[in-house]
Coordinates of C-alpha atoms and ligand atoms in Angstrom, one line a residue:
M22 CA -45.3 6.6 2.0
S23 CA -42.5 7.2 -0.3
F24 CA -40.4 10.3 0.4
E25 CA -38.2 10.6 -2.6
P26 CA -35.9 13.6 -2.0
K27 CA -34.5 15.5 -4.9
T28 CA -31.6 16.8 -2.9
T29 CA -28.3 14.9 -3.0
I30 CA -26.9 15.3 0.5
E31 CA -23.4 14.9 1.6
P32 CA -23.4 11.3 3.1
F33 CA -21.3 12.4 6.0
R34 CA -21.3 15.1 8.7
I35 CA -18.5 17.4 9.7
K36 CA -16.3 16.6 12.7
S37 CA -13.4 18.9 12.1
I38 CA -13.4 22.2 10.3
E39 CA -10.8 24.4 8.6
P40 CA -11.4 28.1 7.9
V41 CA -11.5 29.3 4.3
G42 CA -9.7 32.5 3.0
M43 CA -12.0 35.5 3.4
T44 CA -10.7 38.4 1.4
T45 CA -12.0 41.8 0.1
L46 CA -12.2 42.7 -3.6
E47 CA -9.2 45.1 -3.1
Q48 CA -7.1 42.3 -1.5
R49 CA -7.9 40.0 -4.5
Q50 CA -7.1 42.6 -7.0
A51 CA -3.7 43.2 -5.3
A52 CA -3.1 39.5 -5.2
L53 CA -3.9 39.1 -8.9
K54 CA -1.4 41.9 -9.7
R55 CA 1.3 40.4 -7.5
V56 CA 1.0 36.9 -9.2
G57 CA 0.6 38.2 -12.8
L58 CA -3.0 36.8 -13.1
N59 CA -1.6 33.3 -12.6
L60 CA -3.7 31.6 -9.9
F61 CA -1.0 28.8 -9.4
Q62 CA 1.0 31.5 -7.7
L63 CA -1.6 32.5 -5.1
R64 CA -1.2 31.5 -1.4
S65 CA -4.0 29.3 -0.2
E66 CA -5.1 31.8 2.5
E67 CA -6.0 34.1 -0.4
I68 CA -8.5 31.5 -1.7
L69 CA -12.1 31.1 -0.6
I70 CA -13.0 27.9 -2.6
D71 CA -10.1 26.0 -4.2
L72 CA -11.1 24.2 -7.4
L73 CA -7.7 24.1 -9.0
T74 CA -7.4 20.3 -8.7
D75 CA -9.0 17.2 -7.2
S76 CA -5.6 15.6 -6.6
G77 CA -4.6 15.0 -3.0
T78 CA -6.9 17.9 -1.9
G79 CA -9.8 15.9 -0.4
A80 CA -10.9 15.4 3.2
M81 CA -10.0 12.2 5.0
S82 CA -12.6 10.4 7.2
A83 CA -12.4 9.8 11.0
S84 CA -11.7 6.1 10.2
Q85 CA -8.7 7.1 8.1
W86 CA -7.3 9.5 10.7
S87 CA -7.7 6.9 13.4
A88 CA -6.2 4.2 11.2
M89 CA -3.1 6.5 10.9
M90 CA -2.4 6.0 14.6
L91 CA -1.8 2.3 13.8
G92 CA 0.9 3.2 11.3
D93 CA 3.7 0.7 11.5
E94 CA 6.9 2.6 10.6
S95 CA 9.1 -0.5 10.3
Y96 CA 11.6 -0.1 7.5
A97 CA 10.9 -3.6 6.2
G98 CA 7.9 -5.8 6.6
S99 CA 5.5 -3.1 7.9
R100 CA 2.1 -4.3 9.0
S101 CA 0.6 -1.2 7.3
F102 CA 2.0 -2.4 4.0
F103 CA 0.3 -5.7 4.2
K104 CA -3.1 -4.1 4.9
F105 CA -2.6 -1.8 2.0
E106 CA -1.4 -4.6 -0.3
A107 CA -4.4 -6.8 0.7
R108 CA -6.8 -4.1 -0.1
V109 CA -5.3 -3.4 -3.5
K110 CA -5.2 -7.1 -4.3
K111 CA -8.8 -7.5 -3.3
I112 CA -9.9 -4.7 -5.7
T113 CA -7.5 -5.4 -8.6
G114 CA -6.7 -9.0 -8.4
F115 CA -3.2 -8.3 -9.5
K116 CA -0.5 -10.5 -8.0
Y117 CA 2.2 -7.9 -7.2
M118 CA 1.8 -4.4 -5.7
L119 CA 4.5 -1.8 -5.4
P120 CA 3.7 1.2 -3.3
T121 CA 4.8 4.7 -4.5
H122 CA 4.5 8.2 -3.3
Q123 CA 2.3 9.2 -6.1
G124 CA 1.0 8.2 -9.6
R125 CA 3.8 9.6 -11.7
S126 CA 6.4 7.6 -9.7
A127 CA 4.5 4.3 -10.5
E128 CA 4.6 5.4 -14.2
H129 CA 8.3 6.2 -14.1
I130 CA 9.2 2.9 -12.5
L131 CA 7.1 0.9 -15.0
F132 CA 8.1 2.8 -18.2
S133 CA 11.8 3.2 -17.4
T134 CA 11.9 -0.6 -16.7
I135 CA 9.9 -2.0 -19.7
L136 CA 10.2 0.5 -22.6
T137 CA 12.9 0.8 -25.1
P138 CA 13.4 3.7 -27.5
G139 CA 11.5 3.6 -30.8
Q140 CA 8.4 1.9 -29.3
I141 CA 4.8 3.3 -29.3
V142 CA 2.3 3.3 -26.4
P143 CA -1.3 3.8 -27.4
S144 CA -4.1 5.0 -25.0
N145 CA -7.6 6.5 -25.1
T146 CA -5.8 9.7 -23.9
H147 CA -2.6 9.7 -22.0
F148 CA -2.6 12.0 -18.9
D149 CA 0.3 14.6 -19.2
T150 CA 2.6 13.0 -16.6
T151 CA 2.0 9.6 -18.3
R152 CA 2.9 11.0 -21.6
A153 CA 6.0 12.8 -20.3
N154 CA 7.2 9.6 -18.6
I155 CA 6.7 7.6 -21.8
E156 CA 8.3 10.1 -24.0
M157 CA 11.3 10.5 -21.7
Q158 CA 12.2 6.9 -22.7
G159 CA 12.3 7.9 -26.4
V160 CA 8.9 6.2 -26.9
E161 CA 6.0 7.7 -28.9
T162 CA 2.5 8.1 -27.5
C163 CA -0.7 8.1 -29.4
D164 CA -4.3 8.9 -28.3
F165 CA -7.1 6.9 -29.9
L166 CA -10.2 8.6 -28.3
I167 CA -13.5 7.9 -30.0
S168 CA -14.8 10.8 -32.1
E169 CA -17.7 11.4 -29.7
G170 CA -15.2 12.1 -27.0
K171 CA -13.7 15.0 -29.0
N172 CA -17.0 17.0 -29.2
P173 CA -17.4 18.7 -25.8
M174 CA -21.1 19.5 -26.2
L175 CA -22.2 16.1 -27.4
D176 CA -24.1 14.1 -24.8
Y177 CA -22.8 10.6 -24.9
P178 CA -22.5 8.1 -22.0
F179 CA -19.0 6.9 -22.5
K180 CA -16.9 9.7 -24.0
G181 CA -13.7 8.2 -22.6
N182 CA -13.9 5.1 -24.8
M183 CA -11.0 4.0 -27.0
D184 CA -11.4 3.8 -30.8
T185 CA -10.7 0.1 -31.2
E186 CA -10.5 0.3 -35.0
K187 CA -7.6 2.7 -34.8
L188 CA -6.0 0.5 -32.2
E189 CA -6.3 -2.6 -34.4
A190 CA -5.0 -0.7 -37.4
L191 CA -1.9 0.4 -35.5
I192 CA -1.3 -3.2 -34.2
E193 CA -1.7 -4.5 -37.7
E194 CA 0.9 -2.2 -39.0
K195 CA 3.4 -1.9 -36.1
R196 CA 2.8 -4.8 -33.7
D197 CA 6.5 -5.2 -32.9
R198 CA 6.8 -1.7 -31.7
I199 CA 3.9 -1.8 -29.2
P200 CA 5.1 -3.0 -25.7
I201 CA 1.8 -2.3 -23.9
V202 CA -1.6 -0.6 -24.5
M203 CA -3.0 1.7 -21.8
I204 CA -6.5 3.1 -21.0
T205 CA -7.1 5.9 -18.6
V206 CA -10.2 5.6 -16.4
T207 CA -11.9 8.0 -16.2
N208 CA -10.3 10.1 -19.0
N209 CA -8.9 13.0 -17.0
A210 CA -7.6 15.0 -20.0
G211 CA -11.0 14.6 -21.6
G212 CA -13.0 16.0 -18.6
G213 CA -13.3 12.9 -16.4
Q214 CA -15.4 11.0 -19.0
P215 CA -15.9 7.3 -18.3
V216 CA -14.9 4.2 -20.3
S217 CA -17.5 1.5 -20.6
M218 CA -16.9 -2.1 -19.5
A219 CA -17.6 -3.2 -23.1
N220 CA -14.8 -1.0 -24.3
I221 CA -12.4 -2.2 -21.7
R222 CA -13.3 -5.8 -22.6
E223 CA -12.8 -5.2 -26.3
V224 CA -9.4 -3.4 -25.8
S225 CA -8.3 -6.3 -23.7
R226 CA -9.5 -8.9 -26.3
I227 CA -7.5 -7.1 -29.0
C228 CA -4.4 -6.8 -26.9
H229 CA -4.4 -10.4 -25.8
A230 CA -5.1 -11.7 -29.3
N231 CA -1.9 -10.0 -30.2
D232 CA 0.0 -10.9 -27.0
I233 CA 0.3 -7.3 -25.8
P234 CA 0.0 -6.6 -22.1
F235 CA -2.9 -4.2 -21.3
F236 CA -2.5 -1.7 -18.4
I237 CA -5.1 0.6 -16.8
D238 CA -4.3 4.1 -15.6
A239 CA -6.6 3.6 -12.6
C240 CA -6.6 7.0 -10.8
R241 CA -10.4 7.3 -10.9
F242 CA -11.4 3.7 -11.1
A243 CA -14.2 4.0 -8.5
E244 CA -15.8 7.0 -10.3
N245 CA -15.6 5.0 -13.5
A246 CA -17.1 1.9 -11.9
M247 CA -20.1 4.0 -10.7
F248 CA -20.6 5.5 -14.2
I249 CA -20.8 1.9 -15.5
K250 CA -23.3 1.0 -12.8
L251 CA -25.5 4.0 -13.7
R252 CA -25.2 4.0 -17.5
E253 CA -24.2 0.6 -18.8
P254 CA -26.9 -2.1 -19.3
G255 CA -26.5 -5.1 -17.1
Y256 CA -24.6 -3.4 -14.2
A257 CA -27.3 -1.7 -12.2
D258 CA -27.5 -4.5 -9.6
R259 CA -23.7 -4.9 -9.2
T260 CA -21.7 -3.2 -6.5
P261 CA -19.0 -0.7 -7.4
L262 CA -16.5 -3.2 -6.0
Q263 CA -17.7 -6.0 -8.2
I264 CA -17.6 -3.7 -11.2
A265 CA -14.1 -2.5 -10.4
Q266 CA -13.0 -6.1 -10.0
E267 CA -14.4 -6.9 -13.4
M268 CA -12.6 -3.9 -15.0
F269 CA -9.3 -4.9 -13.6
S270 CA -9.8 -8.6 -14.5
Y271 CA -9.4 -7.7 -18.2
A272 CA -6.0 -6.0 -17.6
D273 CA -2.5 -7.2 -16.8
G274 CA -1.6 -4.3 -14.5
C275 CA -2.3 -0.7 -13.5
T276 CA -0.7 2.5 -12.4
M277 CA -2.5 4.5 -9.7
S278 CA -2.5 7.9 -8.1
A279 CA -4.1 7.4 -4.8
K280 CA -4.4 11.2 -4.5
K281 CA -7.6 10.7 -6.5
D282 CA -9.7 7.6 -5.8
G283 CA -7.4 6.5 -2.9
L284 CA -9.2 9.3 -0.9
S285 CA -5.8 10.3 0.5
N286 CA -3.5 13.3 0.4
I287 CA -0.6 11.4 -1.0
G288 CA 0.2 7.9 -2.3
G289 CA 0.1 5.6 -5.3
F290 CA 1.0 2.2 -6.6
L291 CA 2.0 0.0 -9.4
A292 CA 0.2 -3.4 -9.6
L293 CA 0.8 -6.1 -12.1
N294 CA 0.7 -9.8 -12.8
S295 CA 4.0 -10.4 -14.6
E296 CA 6.5 -11.9 -12.1
A297 CA 9.5 -10.9 -14.4
W298 CA 8.3 -7.3 -14.8
S299 CA 7.5 -6.9 -11.1
E300 CA 10.9 -8.1 -10.1
R301 CA 12.6 -5.7 -12.4
C302 CA 10.3 -2.9 -11.3
R303 CA 11.0 -3.6 -7.7
N304 CA 14.7 -3.4 -8.3
K305 CA 14.2 0.0 -10.0
M306 CA 11.9 1.1 -7.2
I307 CA 14.5 0.6 -4.5
T308 CA 16.8 3.1 -6.1
I309 CA 14.2 5.8 -6.4
E310 CA 11.3 5.3 -4.0
G311 CA 12.5 3.0 -1.2
F312 CA 12.2 -0.5 0.2
P313 CA 9.3 -2.5 -1.4
T314 CA 7.2 -2.5 1.7
Y315 CA 7.0 1.3 1.9
G316 CA 7.9 2.8 -1.4
G317 CA 7.7 6.5 -1.0
L318 CA 5.2 6.3 1.9
A319 CA 5.1 6.4 5.7
G320 CA 3.4 3.5 7.4
Y321 CA 0.5 5.8 8.4
D322 CA 0.0 6.9 4.8
M323 CA -0.5 3.2 3.9
E324 CA -3.0 2.8 6.7
A325 CA -5.0 5.8 5.4
L326 CA -4.9 4.4 1.9
A327 CA -6.1 0.9 2.9
V328 CA -9.2 2.6 4.5
G329 CA -9.6 5.1 1.7
L330 CA -9.7 2.4 -1.0
E331 CA -12.5 0.8 0.9
E332 CA -14.5 4.0 1.5
V333 CA -14.2 5.1 -2.1
L334 CA -16.3 2.2 -3.3
D335 CA -19.2 3.0 -1.1
E336 CA -22.2 3.4 -3.3
H337 CA -23.7 6.3 -1.2
Y338 CA -20.4 8.2 -1.5
L339 CA -20.1 7.6 -5.3
R340 CA -23.7 8.6 -5.9
Y341 CA -23.1 11.8 -4.0
R342 CA -19.7 12.3 -5.7
L343 CA -21.1 12.1 -9.3
G344 CA -24.4 13.8 -8.3
T345 CA -22.5 16.8 -6.9
I346 CA -20.5 17.4 -10.1
E347 CA -23.7 17.0 -12.1
Y348 CA -25.6 19.4 -9.8
L349 CA -23.0 22.1 -10.3
G350 CA -22.8 21.5 -14.0
M351 CA -26.6 21.7 -14.4
R352 CA -26.9 24.9 -12.5
I353 CA -24.3 26.5 -14.8
L354 CA -25.8 25.0 -17.9
E355 CA -29.4 26.0 -17.1
A356 CA -28.1 29.6 -16.9
G357 CA -27.2 29.3 -20.6
I358 CA -23.5 28.9 -20.0
P359 CA -21.8 26.3 -22.3
I360 CA -20.1 23.4 -20.4
V361 CA -18.6 20.0 -21.5
R362 CA -21.4 17.5 -21.5
P363 CA -22.3 15.3 -19.9
T364 CA -20.5 16.2 -16.7
G365 CA -17.6 13.9 -15.9
G366 CA -16.5 12.4 -12.6
H367 CA -14.4 15.1 -11.0
A368 CA -14.9 18.4 -12.6
V369 CA -17.1 20.8 -14.5
F370 CA -15.5 22.3 -17.6
I371 CA -16.8 25.7 -18.9
D372 CA -16.3 26.4 -22.6
A373 CA -14.7 29.8 -22.1
G374 CA -13.9 30.2 -25.8
A375 CA -17.7 30.0 -26.6
L376 CA -18.8 32.1 -23.6
L377 CA -16.2 34.9 -24.2
D378 CA -16.7 35.1 -27.9
H379 CA -15.2 38.6 -27.9
I380 CA -11.8 37.2 -26.8
P381 CA -9.8 35.3 -29.5
W382 CA -7.9 32.1 -28.5
H383 CA -4.5 33.9 -28.5
Q384 CA -5.8 36.2 -25.8
Y385 CA -6.6 33.2 -23.6
P386 CA -10.3 33.3 -22.7
G387 CA -9.9 30.5 -20.2
T388 CA -7.2 32.3 -18.3
A389 CA -9.1 35.6 -18.5
L390 CA -12.3 33.9 -17.2
S391 CA -10.4 32.2 -14.4
A392 CA -8.7 35.4 -13.3
Y393 CA -12.0 37.4 -13.4
L394 CA -13.8 34.6 -11.4
Y395 CA -11.1 34.8 -8.7
E396 CA -11.3 38.6 -8.7
I397 CA -15.1 38.7 -8.1
S398 CA -15.4 35.7 -5.8
G399 CA -12.2 34.2 -4.4
I400 CA -12.7 31.0 -6.3
R401 CA -9.6 29.4 -7.8
S402 CA -10.2 27.4 -11.1
G403 CA -7.7 26.3 -13.7
E404 CA -7.3 27.1 -17.4
M405 CA -7.5 24.1 -19.7
G406 CA -7.0 25.8 -23.0
S407 CA -4.2 27.3 -25.1
A408 CA -2.2 28.7 -22.2
V409 CA -1.6 25.1 -21.2
F410 CA -2.0 23.0 -24.3
A411 CA -1.1 25.2 -27.4
K412 CA 1.7 23.5 -29.4
K413 CA 4.8 25.5 -30.4
N414 CA 5.6 25.0 -34.1
A415 CA 9.1 24.9 -35.5
D416 CA 8.6 28.4 -37.0
G417 CA 7.7 29.9 -33.6
T418 CA 4.0 30.1 -34.2
L419 CA 1.4 28.5 -32.0
T420 CA -1.3 25.9 -32.8
P421 CA -4.2 26.5 -30.4
A422 CA -5.6 23.9 -28.1
P423 CA -8.8 22.3 -29.6
Y424 CA -11.0 24.1 -27.0
E425 CA -10.5 27.0 -24.6
L426 CA -11.9 25.5 -21.4
M427 CA -11.9 26.5 -17.7
R428 CA -12.0 23.7 -15.2
L429 CA -13.7 23.6 -11.8
A430 CA -12.2 20.5 -10.3
I431 CA -14.0 19.3 -7.1
P432 CA -12.0 18.0 -4.2
R433 CA -13.4 14.9 -2.6
R434 CA -15.7 15.2 0.4
M435 CA -14.5 18.8 1.0
Y436 CA -17.1 21.4 0.0
T437 CA -20.8 21.4 0.8
R438 CA -23.6 22.1 -1.5
S439 CA -23.8 25.7 -0.4
H440 CA -20.2 26.1 -1.4
L441 CA -21.2 24.8 -4.9
D442 CA -24.2 27.1 -5.0
Y443 CA -21.8 30.0 -4.4
V444 CA -19.6 28.8 -7.2
A445 CA -22.6 28.6 -9.6
E446 CA -23.7 32.1 -8.6
A447 CA -20.2 33.5 -9.2
V448 CA -19.9 31.8 -12.6
I449 CA -23.3 33.1 -13.6
Y450 CA -22.4 36.6 -12.5
A451 CA -19.2 36.4 -14.6
A452 CA -21.2 35.2 -17.6
R453 CA -23.7 38.1 -17.2
H454 CA -20.9 40.6 -17.0
K455 CA -18.7 39.1 -19.7
R456 CA -18.2 42.4 -21.5
E457 CA -16.1 43.5 -18.5
I458 CA -13.7 40.6 -19.1
R459 CA -10.8 41.4 -21.3
G460 CA -8.2 39.2 -23.0
V461 CA -4.8 38.6 -21.5
R462 CA -1.2 38.5 -22.8
F463 CA 1.9 36.7 -21.5
T464 CA 4.5 38.9 -19.9
Y465 CA 6.7 36.0 -18.9
E466 CA 6.7 32.3 -20.0
A467 CA 9.1 29.5 -19.2
P468 CA 10.2 27.2 -22.1
V469 CA 8.4 24.2 -20.8
L470 CA 5.1 23.7 -18.8
R471 CA 4.7 27.5 -19.0
H472 CA 1.4 27.7 -17.3
F473 CA 2.8 27.0 -13.8
T474 CA 5.0 30.0 -13.7
A475 CA 3.6 32.3 -16.4
R476 CA 2.7 35.9 -15.8
F477 CA 0.0 37.7 -17.7
E478 CA -1.5 41.2 -17.9
W479 CA -5.0 42.3 -19.0
I480 CA -5.1 43.7 -22.6
D481 CA -6.6 47.2 -22.6
Ligands
PLP30 C1 -3.1 12.6 -11.4 C2 -3.0 11.6 -12.5 C3 -1.7 11.0 -12.7 C4 -0.5 11.3 -12.0 O1 -0.6 11.1 -10.6 P1 0.2 12.0 -9.6 O2 -0.2 11.4 -8.3 O3 -0.3 13.4 -9.7 O4 1.6 11.8 -9.8 C5 -1.7 10.0 -13.8 N1 -2.8 9.8 -14.5 C6 -4.0 10.4 -14.3 C7 -5.2 10.1 -15.1 C8 -4.1 11.4 -13.3 O5 -5.3 12.0 -13.1

């Protein structure tokens, strides 16, 4: 007997439920008008399925909720801190851990402590808060993603890898200006594409041969570890924990947003081996986050994190997690709709520019598709195209983003397979009726990070 089910089931059952926003077409049309087609401005009760982001939006487990009752809210020396710290040390092996309220705060503490103006920090691809926190210090950033990673439709197992030849060339030329090298796992900006162990090892070798500390932006370390297990020769029999431990063993420190693979709604940390840097970072931390045994967190948050960081490395969970994203991506792809391939760890990206070939980039096909999808179905997605990433030139013209994408980011442990079937159905309906979708134009834009507060209107 060998029952081999094809269905990837949720490896949990539901104990506590929360209603979703049921609306009529007329209500959604009125809401779109009110917010100027900008889904960031919707209220959550107007949304049926919220795929805006996977950050801090997931569901916690019964173990996490019960652990929260043990939260020790002592200002100094909290028991909850020591549990959290022990868990982080077990996974990362780093000697020092500083808790923070989220990832960008860990970035800010690290970069404002160790960087000086005129330096350069290379990465596979910096996430936008990482880039902003580095550039705020008067430091340049550069992204050395392998060329395979820049082609959205190319099927390649590790599209998040760093181009190590480019890294070596930069080090050769400007060694003295490089204080650290970073690598983001998985590569969020590139669609949640993983980085291979071989690549992490090689980047580490290059850094250490040149005496440069190597840091990991570890937000999705568990998803990355599972991709290594599934795709990289030699790792099939290792546990996700063992793989994660090996990944971190090549690095000197990491920044982490626990709103992702911490399976929690808030939290983060900075972990590192250098005693001198951790002492300086801790002093900086006290002025902006809080005492070193709580950072920006309550004791109960640290309890939830200690449990979340254990649950996230469960192989059944990770199989389901990656399998879910792949399932949604395949349903959409099989309907002939172009997506970024292979699917990454936390989202399905639709190539709105290719799908809506009647809408030019400067009429924002990703924004248009996203607004239309909400209108027909109540699903909230996010534009990842020129409304977000176009670069303003000195003469006032815009250079478009490389691709006009629309992102369906999947919160962790939150939606069932039937929710995802509904999403696939709605996306397929939108594709079949694409001639109904018109381009959009800005009616308001802020000078920076315009996508959060922008207003648009449909072009007739
Ligand atoms: C989310 C994220 C961050 C920032 O973390 P926050 O908790 O949102 O501040 C940094 N890097 C990557 C790769 C991320 O996905």
